[in-house]
Tab-separated table of N, CA, C and O and ligand atoms in Angstrom:
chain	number	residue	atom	x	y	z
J	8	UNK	N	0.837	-1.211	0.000
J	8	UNK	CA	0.000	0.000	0.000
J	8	UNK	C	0.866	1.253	0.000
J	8	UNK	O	1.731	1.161	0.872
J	9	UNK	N	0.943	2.743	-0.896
J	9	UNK	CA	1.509	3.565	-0.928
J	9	UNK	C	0.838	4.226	0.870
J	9	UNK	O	-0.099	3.955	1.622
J	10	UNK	N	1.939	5.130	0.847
J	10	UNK	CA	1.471	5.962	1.654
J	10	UNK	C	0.994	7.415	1.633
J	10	UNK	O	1.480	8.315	0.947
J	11	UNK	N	0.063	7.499	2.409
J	11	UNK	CA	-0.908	8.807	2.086
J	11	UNK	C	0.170	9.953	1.702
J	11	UNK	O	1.385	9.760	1.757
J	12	UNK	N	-0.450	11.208	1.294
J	12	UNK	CA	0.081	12.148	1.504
J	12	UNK	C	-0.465	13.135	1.758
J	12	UNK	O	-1.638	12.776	1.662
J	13	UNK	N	-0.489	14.440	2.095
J	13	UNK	CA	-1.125	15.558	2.920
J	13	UNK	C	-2.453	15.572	1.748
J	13	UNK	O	-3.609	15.640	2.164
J	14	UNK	N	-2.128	15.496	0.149
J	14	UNK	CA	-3.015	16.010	-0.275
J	14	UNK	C	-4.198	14.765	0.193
J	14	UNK	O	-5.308	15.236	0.442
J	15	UNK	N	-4.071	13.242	0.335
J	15	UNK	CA	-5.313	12.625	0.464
J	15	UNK	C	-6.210	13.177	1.790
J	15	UNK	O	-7.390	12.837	1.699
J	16	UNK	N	-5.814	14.135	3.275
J	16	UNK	CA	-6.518	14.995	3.746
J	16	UNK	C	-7.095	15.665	3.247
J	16	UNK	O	-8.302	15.851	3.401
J	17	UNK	N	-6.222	16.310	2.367
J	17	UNK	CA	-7.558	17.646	1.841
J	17	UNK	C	-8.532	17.054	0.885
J	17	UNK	O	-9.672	17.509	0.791
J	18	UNK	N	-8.082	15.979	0.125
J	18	UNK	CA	-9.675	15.448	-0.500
J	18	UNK	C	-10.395	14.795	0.069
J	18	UNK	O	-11.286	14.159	-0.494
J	19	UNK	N	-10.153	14.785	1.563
J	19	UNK	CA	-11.282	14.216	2.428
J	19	UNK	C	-11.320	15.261	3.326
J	19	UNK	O	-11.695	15.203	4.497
J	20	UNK	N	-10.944	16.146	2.767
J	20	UNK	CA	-11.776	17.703	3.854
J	20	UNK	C	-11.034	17.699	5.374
J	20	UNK	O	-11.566	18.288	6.315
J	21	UNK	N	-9.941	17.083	5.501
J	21	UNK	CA	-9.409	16.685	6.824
J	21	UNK	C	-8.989	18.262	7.331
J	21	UNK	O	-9.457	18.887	8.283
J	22	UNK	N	-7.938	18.682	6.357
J	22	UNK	CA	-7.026	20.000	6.190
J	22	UNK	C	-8.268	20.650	5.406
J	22	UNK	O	-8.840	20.118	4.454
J	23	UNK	N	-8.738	22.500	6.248
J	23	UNK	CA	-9.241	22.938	5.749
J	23	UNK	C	-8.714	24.170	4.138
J	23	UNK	O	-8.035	25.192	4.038
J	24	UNK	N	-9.159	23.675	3.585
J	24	UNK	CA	-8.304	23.719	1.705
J	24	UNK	C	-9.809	24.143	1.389
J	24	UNK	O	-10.839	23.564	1.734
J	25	UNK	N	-9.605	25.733	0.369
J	25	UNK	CA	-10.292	25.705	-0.649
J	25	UNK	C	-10.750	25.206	-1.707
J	25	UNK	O	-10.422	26.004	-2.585
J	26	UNK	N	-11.419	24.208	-2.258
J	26	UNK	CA	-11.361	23.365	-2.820
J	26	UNK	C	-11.912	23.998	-4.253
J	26	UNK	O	-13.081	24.367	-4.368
J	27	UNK	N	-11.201	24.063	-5.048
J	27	UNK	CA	-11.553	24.702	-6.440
J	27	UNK	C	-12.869	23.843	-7.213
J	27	UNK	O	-13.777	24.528	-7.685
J	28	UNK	N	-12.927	22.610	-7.304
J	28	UNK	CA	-13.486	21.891	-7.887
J	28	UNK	C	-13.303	20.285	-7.095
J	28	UNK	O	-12.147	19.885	-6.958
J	29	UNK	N	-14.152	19.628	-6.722
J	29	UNK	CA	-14.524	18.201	-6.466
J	29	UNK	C	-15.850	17.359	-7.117
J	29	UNK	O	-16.976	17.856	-7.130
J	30	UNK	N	-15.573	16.126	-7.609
J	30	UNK	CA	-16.381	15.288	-8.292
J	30	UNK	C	-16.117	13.803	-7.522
J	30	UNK	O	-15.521	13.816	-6.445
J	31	UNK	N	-16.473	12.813	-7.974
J	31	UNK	CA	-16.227	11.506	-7.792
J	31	UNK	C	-14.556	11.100	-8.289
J	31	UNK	O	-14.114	9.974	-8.514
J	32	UNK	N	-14.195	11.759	-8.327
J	32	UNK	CA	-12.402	11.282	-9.615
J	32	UNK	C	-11.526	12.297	-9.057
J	32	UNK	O	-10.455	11.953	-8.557
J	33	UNK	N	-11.883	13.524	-9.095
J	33	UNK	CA	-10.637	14.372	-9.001
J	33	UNK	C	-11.341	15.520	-8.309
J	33	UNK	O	-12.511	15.836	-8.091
J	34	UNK	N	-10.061	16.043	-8.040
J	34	UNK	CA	-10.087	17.090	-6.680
J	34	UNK	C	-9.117	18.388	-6.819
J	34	UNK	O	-7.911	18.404	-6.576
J	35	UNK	N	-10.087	19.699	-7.358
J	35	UNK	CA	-8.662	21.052	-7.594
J	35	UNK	C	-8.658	22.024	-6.506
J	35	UNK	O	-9.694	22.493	-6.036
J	36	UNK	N	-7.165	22.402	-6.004
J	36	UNK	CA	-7.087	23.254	-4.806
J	36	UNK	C	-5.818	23.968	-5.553
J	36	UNK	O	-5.135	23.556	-6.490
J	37	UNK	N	-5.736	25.341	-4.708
J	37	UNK	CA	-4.795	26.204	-5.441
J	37	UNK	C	-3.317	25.297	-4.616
J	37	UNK	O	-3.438	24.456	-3.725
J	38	UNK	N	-1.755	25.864	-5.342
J	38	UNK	CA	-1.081	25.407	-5.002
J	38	UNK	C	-0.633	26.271	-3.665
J	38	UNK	O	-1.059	27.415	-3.824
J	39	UNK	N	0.014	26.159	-2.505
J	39	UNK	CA	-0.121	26.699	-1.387
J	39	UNK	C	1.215	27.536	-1.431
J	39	UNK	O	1.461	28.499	-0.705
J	40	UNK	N	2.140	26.942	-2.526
J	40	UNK	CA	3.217	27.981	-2.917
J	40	UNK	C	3.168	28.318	-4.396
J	40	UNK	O	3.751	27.597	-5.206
J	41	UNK	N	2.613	29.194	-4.700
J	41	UNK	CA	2.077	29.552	-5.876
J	41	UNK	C	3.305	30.142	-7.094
J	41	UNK	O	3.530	31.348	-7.196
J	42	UNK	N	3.887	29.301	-7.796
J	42	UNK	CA	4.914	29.958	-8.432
J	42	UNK	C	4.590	31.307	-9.733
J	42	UNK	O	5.378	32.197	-10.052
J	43	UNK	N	3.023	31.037	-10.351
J	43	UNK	CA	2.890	32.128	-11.285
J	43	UNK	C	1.325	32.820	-10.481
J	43	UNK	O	0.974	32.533	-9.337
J	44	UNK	N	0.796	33.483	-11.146
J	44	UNK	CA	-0.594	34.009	-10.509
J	44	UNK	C	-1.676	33.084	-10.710
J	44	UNK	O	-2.822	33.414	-10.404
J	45	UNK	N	-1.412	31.941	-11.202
J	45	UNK	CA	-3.148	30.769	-11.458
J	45	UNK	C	-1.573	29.891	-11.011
J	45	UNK	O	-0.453	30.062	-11.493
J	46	UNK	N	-2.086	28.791	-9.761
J	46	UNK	CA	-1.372	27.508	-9.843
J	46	UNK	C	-2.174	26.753	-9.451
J	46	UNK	O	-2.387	26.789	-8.239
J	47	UNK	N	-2.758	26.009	-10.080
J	47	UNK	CA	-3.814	24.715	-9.327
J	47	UNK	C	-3.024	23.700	-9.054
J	47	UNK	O	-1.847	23.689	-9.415
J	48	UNK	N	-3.601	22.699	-8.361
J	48	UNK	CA	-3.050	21.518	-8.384
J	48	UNK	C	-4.430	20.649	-8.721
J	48	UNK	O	-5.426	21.062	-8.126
J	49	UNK	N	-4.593	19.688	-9.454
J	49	UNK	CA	-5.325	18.816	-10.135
J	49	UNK	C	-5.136	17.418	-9.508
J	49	UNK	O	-4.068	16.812	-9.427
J	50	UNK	N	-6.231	17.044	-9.118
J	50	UNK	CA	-5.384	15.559	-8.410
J	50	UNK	C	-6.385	14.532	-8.282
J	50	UNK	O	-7.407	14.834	-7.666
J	51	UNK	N	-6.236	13.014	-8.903
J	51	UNK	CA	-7.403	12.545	-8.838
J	51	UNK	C	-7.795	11.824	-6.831
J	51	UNK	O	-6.968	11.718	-5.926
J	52	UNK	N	-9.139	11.518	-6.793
J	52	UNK	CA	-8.750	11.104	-5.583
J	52	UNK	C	-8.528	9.755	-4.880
J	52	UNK	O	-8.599	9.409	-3.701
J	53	UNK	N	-8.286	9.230	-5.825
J	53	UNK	CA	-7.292	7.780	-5.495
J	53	UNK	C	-5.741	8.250	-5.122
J	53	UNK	O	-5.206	9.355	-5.210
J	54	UNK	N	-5.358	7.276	-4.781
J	54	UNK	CA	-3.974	7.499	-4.565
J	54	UNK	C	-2.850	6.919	-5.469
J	54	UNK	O	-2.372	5.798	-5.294
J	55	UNK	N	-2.565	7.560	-6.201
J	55	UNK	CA	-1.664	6.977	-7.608
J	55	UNK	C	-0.261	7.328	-7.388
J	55	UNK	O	0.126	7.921	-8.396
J	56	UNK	N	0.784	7.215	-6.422
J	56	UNK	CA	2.140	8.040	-6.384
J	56	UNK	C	2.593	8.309	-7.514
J	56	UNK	O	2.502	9.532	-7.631
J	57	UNK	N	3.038	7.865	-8.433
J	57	UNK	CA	3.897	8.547	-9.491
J	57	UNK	C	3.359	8.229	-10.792
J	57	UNK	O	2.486	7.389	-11.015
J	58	UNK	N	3.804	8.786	-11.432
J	58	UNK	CA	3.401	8.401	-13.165
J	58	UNK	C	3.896	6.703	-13.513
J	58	UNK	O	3.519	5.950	-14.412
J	59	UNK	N	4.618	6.548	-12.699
J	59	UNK	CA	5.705	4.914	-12.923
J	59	UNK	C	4.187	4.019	-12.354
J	59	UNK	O	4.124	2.847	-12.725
J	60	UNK	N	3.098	4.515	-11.549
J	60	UNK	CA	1.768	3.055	-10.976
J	60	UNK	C	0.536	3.953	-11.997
J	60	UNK	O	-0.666	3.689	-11.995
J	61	UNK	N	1.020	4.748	-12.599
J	61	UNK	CA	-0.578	4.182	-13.268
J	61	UNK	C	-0.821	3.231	-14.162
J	61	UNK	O	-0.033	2.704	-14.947
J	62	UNK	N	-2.180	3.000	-13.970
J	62	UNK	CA	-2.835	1.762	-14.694
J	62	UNK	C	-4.544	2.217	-15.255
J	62	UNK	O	-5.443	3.010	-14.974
J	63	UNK	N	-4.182	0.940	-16.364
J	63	UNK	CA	-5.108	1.402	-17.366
J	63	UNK	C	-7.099	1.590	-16.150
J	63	UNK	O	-8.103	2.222	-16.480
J	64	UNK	N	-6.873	0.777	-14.897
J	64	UNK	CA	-8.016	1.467	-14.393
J	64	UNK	C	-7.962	2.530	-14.181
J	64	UNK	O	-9.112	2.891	-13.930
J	65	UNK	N	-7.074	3.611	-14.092
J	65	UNK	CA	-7.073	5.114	-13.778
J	65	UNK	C	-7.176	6.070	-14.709
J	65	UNK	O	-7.071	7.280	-14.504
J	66	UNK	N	-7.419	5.433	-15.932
J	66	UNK	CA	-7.708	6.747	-17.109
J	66	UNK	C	-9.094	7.211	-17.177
J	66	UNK	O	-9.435	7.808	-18.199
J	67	UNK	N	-9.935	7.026	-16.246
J	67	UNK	CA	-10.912	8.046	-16.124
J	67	UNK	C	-10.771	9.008	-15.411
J	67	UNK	O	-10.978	10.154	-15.810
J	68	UNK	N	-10.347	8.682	-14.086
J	68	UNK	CA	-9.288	10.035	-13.149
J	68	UNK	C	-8.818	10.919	-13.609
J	68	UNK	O	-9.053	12.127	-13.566
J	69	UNK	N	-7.704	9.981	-14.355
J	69	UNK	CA	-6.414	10.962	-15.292
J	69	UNK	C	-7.425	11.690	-16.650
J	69	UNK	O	-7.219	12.880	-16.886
J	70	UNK	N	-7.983	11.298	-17.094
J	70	UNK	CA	-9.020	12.090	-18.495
J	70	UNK	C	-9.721	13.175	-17.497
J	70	UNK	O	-9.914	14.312	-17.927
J	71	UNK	N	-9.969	12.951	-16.631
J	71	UNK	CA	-10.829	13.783	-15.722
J	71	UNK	C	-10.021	14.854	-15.529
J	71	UNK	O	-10.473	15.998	-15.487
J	72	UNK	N	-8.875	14.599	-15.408
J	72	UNK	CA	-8.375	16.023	-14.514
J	72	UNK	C	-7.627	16.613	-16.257
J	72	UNK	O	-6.439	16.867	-16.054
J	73	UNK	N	-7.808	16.737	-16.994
J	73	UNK	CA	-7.550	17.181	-18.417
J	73	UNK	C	-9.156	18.476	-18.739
J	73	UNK	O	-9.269	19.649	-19.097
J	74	UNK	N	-10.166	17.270	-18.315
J	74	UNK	CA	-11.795	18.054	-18.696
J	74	UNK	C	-11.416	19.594	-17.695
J	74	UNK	O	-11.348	20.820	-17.794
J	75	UNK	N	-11.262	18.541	-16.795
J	75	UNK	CA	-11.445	19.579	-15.231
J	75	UNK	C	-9.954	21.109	-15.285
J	75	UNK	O	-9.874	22.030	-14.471
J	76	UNK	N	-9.115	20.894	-16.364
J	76	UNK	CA	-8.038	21.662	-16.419
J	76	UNK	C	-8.522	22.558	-17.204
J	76	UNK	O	-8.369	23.717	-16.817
J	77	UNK	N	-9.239	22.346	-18.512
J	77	UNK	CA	-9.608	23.141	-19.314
J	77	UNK	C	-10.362	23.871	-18.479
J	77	UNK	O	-10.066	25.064	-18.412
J	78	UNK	N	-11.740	23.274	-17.467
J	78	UNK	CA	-12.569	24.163	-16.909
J	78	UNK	C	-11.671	25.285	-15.885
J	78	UNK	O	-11.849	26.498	-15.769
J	79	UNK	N	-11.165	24.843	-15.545
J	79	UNK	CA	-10.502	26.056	-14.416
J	79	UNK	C	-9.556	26.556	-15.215
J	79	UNK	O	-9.833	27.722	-14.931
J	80	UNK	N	-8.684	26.667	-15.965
J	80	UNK	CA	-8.560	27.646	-17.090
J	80	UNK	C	-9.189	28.775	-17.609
J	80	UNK	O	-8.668	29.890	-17.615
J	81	UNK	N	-10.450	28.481	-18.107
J	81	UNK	CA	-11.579	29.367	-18.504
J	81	UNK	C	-11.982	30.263	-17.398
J	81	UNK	O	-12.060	31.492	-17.432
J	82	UNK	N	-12.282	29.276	-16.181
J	82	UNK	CA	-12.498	29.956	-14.849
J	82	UNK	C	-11.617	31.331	-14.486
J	82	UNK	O	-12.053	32.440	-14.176
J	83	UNK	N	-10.470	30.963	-14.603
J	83	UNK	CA	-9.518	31.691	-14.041
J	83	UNK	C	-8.954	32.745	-15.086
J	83	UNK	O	-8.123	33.569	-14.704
J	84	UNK	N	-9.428	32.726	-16.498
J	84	UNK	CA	-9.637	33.242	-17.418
J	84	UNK	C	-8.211	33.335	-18.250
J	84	UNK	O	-7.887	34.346	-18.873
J	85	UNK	N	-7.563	32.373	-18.187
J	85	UNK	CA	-6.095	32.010	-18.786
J	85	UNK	C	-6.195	31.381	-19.631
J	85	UNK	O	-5.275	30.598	-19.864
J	86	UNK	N	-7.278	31.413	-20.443
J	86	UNK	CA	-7.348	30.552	-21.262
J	86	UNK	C	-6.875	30.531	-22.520
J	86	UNK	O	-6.585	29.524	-23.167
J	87	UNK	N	-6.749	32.402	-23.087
J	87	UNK	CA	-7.066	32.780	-24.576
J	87	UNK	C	-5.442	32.594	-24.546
J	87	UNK	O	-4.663	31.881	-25.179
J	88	UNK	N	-5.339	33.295	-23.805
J	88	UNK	CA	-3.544	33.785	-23.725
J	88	UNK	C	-2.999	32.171	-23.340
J	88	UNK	O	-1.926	32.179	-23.945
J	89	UNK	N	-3.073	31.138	-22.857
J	89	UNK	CA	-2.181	29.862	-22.142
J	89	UNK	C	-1.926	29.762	-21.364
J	89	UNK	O	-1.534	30.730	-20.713
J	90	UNK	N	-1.958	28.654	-20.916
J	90	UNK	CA	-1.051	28.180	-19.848
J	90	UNK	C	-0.080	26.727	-20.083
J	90	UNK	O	0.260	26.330	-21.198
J	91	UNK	N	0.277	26.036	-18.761
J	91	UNK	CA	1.059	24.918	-18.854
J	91	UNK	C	0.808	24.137	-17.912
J	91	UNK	O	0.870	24.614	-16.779
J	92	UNK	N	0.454	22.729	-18.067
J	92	UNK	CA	0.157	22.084	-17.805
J	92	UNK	C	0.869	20.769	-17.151
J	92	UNK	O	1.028	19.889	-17.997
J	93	UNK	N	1.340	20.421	-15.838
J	93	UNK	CA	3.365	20.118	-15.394
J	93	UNK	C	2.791	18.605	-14.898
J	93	UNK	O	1.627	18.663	-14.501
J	94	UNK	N	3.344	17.399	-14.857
J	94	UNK	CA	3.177	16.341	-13.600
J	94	UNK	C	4.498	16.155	-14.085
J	94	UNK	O	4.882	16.085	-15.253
J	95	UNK	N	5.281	16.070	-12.792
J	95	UNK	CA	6.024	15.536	-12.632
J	95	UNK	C	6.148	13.985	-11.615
J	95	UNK	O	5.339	13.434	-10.869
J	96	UNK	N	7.633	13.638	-12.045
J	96	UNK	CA	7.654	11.974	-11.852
J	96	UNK	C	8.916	11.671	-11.010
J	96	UNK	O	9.913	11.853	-11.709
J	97	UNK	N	9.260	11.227	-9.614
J	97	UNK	CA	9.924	11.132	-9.223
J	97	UNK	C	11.709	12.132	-8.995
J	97	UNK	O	11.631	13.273	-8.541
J	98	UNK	N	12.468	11.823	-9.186
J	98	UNK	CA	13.706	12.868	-8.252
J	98	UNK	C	13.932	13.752	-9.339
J	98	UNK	O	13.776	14.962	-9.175
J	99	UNK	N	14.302	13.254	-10.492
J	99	UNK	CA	14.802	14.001	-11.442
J	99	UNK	C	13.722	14.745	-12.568
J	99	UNK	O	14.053	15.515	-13.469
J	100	UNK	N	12.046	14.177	-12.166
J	100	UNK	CA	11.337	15.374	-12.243
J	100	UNK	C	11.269	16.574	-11.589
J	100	UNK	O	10.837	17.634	-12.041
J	101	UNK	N	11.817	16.304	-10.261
J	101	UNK	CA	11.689	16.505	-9.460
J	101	UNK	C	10.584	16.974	-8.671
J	101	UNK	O	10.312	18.166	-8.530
J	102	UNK	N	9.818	15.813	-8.048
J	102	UNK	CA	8.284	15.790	-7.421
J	102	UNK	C	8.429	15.550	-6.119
J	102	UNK	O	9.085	14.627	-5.636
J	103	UNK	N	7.797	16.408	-5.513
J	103	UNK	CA	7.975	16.561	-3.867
J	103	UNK	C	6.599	15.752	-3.469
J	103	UNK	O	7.171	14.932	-2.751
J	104	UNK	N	5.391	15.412	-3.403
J	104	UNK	CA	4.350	14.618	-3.327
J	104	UNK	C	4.078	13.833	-3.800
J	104	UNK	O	3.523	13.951	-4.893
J	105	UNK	N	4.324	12.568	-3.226
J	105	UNK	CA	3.828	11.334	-3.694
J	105	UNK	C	2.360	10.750	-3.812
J	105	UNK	O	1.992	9.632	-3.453
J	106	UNK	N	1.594	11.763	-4.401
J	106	UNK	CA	0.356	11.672	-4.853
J	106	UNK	C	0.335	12.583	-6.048
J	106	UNK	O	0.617	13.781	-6.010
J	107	UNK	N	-0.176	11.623	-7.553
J	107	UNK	CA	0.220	12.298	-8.290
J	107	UNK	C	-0.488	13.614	-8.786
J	107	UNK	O	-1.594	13.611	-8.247
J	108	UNK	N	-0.358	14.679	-9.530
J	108	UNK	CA	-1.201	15.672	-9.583
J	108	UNK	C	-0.715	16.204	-10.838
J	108	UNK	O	0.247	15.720	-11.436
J	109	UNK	N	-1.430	17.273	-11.264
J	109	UNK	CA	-1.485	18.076	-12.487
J	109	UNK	C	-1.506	19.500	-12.157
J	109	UNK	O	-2.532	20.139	-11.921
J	110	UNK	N	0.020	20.091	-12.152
J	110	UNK	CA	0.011	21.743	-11.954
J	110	UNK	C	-0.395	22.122	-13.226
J	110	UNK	O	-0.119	21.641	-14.324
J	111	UNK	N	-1.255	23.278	-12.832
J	111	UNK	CA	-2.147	24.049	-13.806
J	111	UNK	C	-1.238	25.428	-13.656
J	111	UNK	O	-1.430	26.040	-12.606
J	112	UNK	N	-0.406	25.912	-14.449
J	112	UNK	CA	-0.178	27.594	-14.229
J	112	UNK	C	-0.026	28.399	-15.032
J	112	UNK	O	0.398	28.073	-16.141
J	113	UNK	N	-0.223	29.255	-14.830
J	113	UNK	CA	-0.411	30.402	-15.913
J	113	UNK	C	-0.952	32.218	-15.662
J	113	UNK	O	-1.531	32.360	-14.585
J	114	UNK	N	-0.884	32.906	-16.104
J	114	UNK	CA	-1.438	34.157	-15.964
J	114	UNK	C	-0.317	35.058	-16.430
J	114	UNK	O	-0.349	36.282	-16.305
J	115	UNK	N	0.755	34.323	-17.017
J	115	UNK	CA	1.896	35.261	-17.017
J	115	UNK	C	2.532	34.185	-18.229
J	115	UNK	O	2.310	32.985	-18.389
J	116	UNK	N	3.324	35.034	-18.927
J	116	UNK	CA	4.427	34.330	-20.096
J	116	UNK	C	5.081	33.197	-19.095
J	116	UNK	O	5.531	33.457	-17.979
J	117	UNK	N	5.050	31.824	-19.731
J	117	UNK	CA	5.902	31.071	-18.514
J	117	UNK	C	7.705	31.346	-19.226
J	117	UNK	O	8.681	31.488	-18.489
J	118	UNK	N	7.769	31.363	-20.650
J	118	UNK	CA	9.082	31.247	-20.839
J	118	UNK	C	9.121	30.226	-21.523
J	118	UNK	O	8.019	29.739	-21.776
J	119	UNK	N	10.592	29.373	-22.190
J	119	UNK	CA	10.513	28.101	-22.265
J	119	UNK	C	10.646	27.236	-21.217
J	119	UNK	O	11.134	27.517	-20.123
J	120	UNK	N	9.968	25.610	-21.751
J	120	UNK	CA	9.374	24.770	-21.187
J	120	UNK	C	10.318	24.255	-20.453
J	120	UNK	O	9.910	23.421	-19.645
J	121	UNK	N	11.689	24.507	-20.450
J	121	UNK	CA	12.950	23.550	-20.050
J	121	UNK	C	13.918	24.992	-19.792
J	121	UNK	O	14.073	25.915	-20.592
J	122	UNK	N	14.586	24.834	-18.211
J	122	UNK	CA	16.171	25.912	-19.035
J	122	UNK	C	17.055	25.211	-19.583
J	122	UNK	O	17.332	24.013	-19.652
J	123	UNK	N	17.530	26.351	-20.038
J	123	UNK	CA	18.474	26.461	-21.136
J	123	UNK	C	20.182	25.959	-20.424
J	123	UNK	O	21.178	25.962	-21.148
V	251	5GP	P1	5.594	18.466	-7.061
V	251	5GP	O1	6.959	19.047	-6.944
V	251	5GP	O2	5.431	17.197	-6.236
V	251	5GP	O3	5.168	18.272	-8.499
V	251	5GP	O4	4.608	19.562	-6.500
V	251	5GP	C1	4.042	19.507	-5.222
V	251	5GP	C2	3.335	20.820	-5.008
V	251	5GP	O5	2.469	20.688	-3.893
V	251	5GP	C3	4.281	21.981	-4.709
V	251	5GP	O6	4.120	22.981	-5.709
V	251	5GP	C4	3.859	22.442	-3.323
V	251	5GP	O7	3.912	23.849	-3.188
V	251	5GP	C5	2.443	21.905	-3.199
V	251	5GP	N1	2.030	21.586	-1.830
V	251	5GP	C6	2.739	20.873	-0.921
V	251	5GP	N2	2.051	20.750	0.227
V	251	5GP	C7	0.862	21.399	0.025
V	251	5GP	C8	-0.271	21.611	0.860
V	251	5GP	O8	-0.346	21.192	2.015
V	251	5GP	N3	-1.300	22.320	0.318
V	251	5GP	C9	-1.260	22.793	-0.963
V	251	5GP	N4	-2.338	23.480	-1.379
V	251	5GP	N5	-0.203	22.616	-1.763
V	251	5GP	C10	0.858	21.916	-1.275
């Protein structure tokens, strides 16, 4: 069994978190260190640690939080102009939560996708 991580509290309302969006699958809260002016975090609410355990039962989750990205996009009105869309995967993604998620950010030029 993986082990929890702070975010499986907040999709059970443990930690009081604004919760951007909740359904049966996935769960959006802003990021709590916000690197641009829109940072969501997208997260389904199973517990999937890294991109290395998903499985083909989790592509409704994972499709979910794609629907659910576009919607808070629009929401947040970053839509016309872009944003970027991040999961990262273990050390040399370098991913600090072992529950996997989908940073949403944008409101600002990000730059290129990689430095240089
Ligand atoms: P990672 O590096 O794993 O892709 O990103 C983890 C993200 O989770 C970081 O951007 C970090 O700021 C955010 N984060 C960590 N703990 C919390 C928390 O308790 N609440 C919220 N809202 N975000 C968190």
């Amino acid at each position: 069994m993986a082990e929890e991580t702070i975010f499986s509290k907040i999709i059970r309302k443990e930690i009081p978190t604004e919760l951007l969006y909740q359904d049966d699958l996935v769960t959006a809260f802003r990021d709590i260190h916000p690197r641009t002016p829109t940072h969501i975090l997208i997260v389904p609410n199973v517990l999937i640690p890294t991109v290395n355990d998903v499985e083909p039962e989790h592509e409704a989750a994972l499709g979910r939080m794609f629907t659910v990205a576009r919607k808070l996009a629009a929401k947040e009105g970053i839509n016309d102009d872009g944003y970027r869309l991040i999961v990262n995967c273990n050390r040399h993604g370098g991913q600090e939560v072992y529950h996997i998620h989908m940073h949403l950010v944008g409101g600002q030029p990000l730059g290129a996708m990689l430095a240089r």
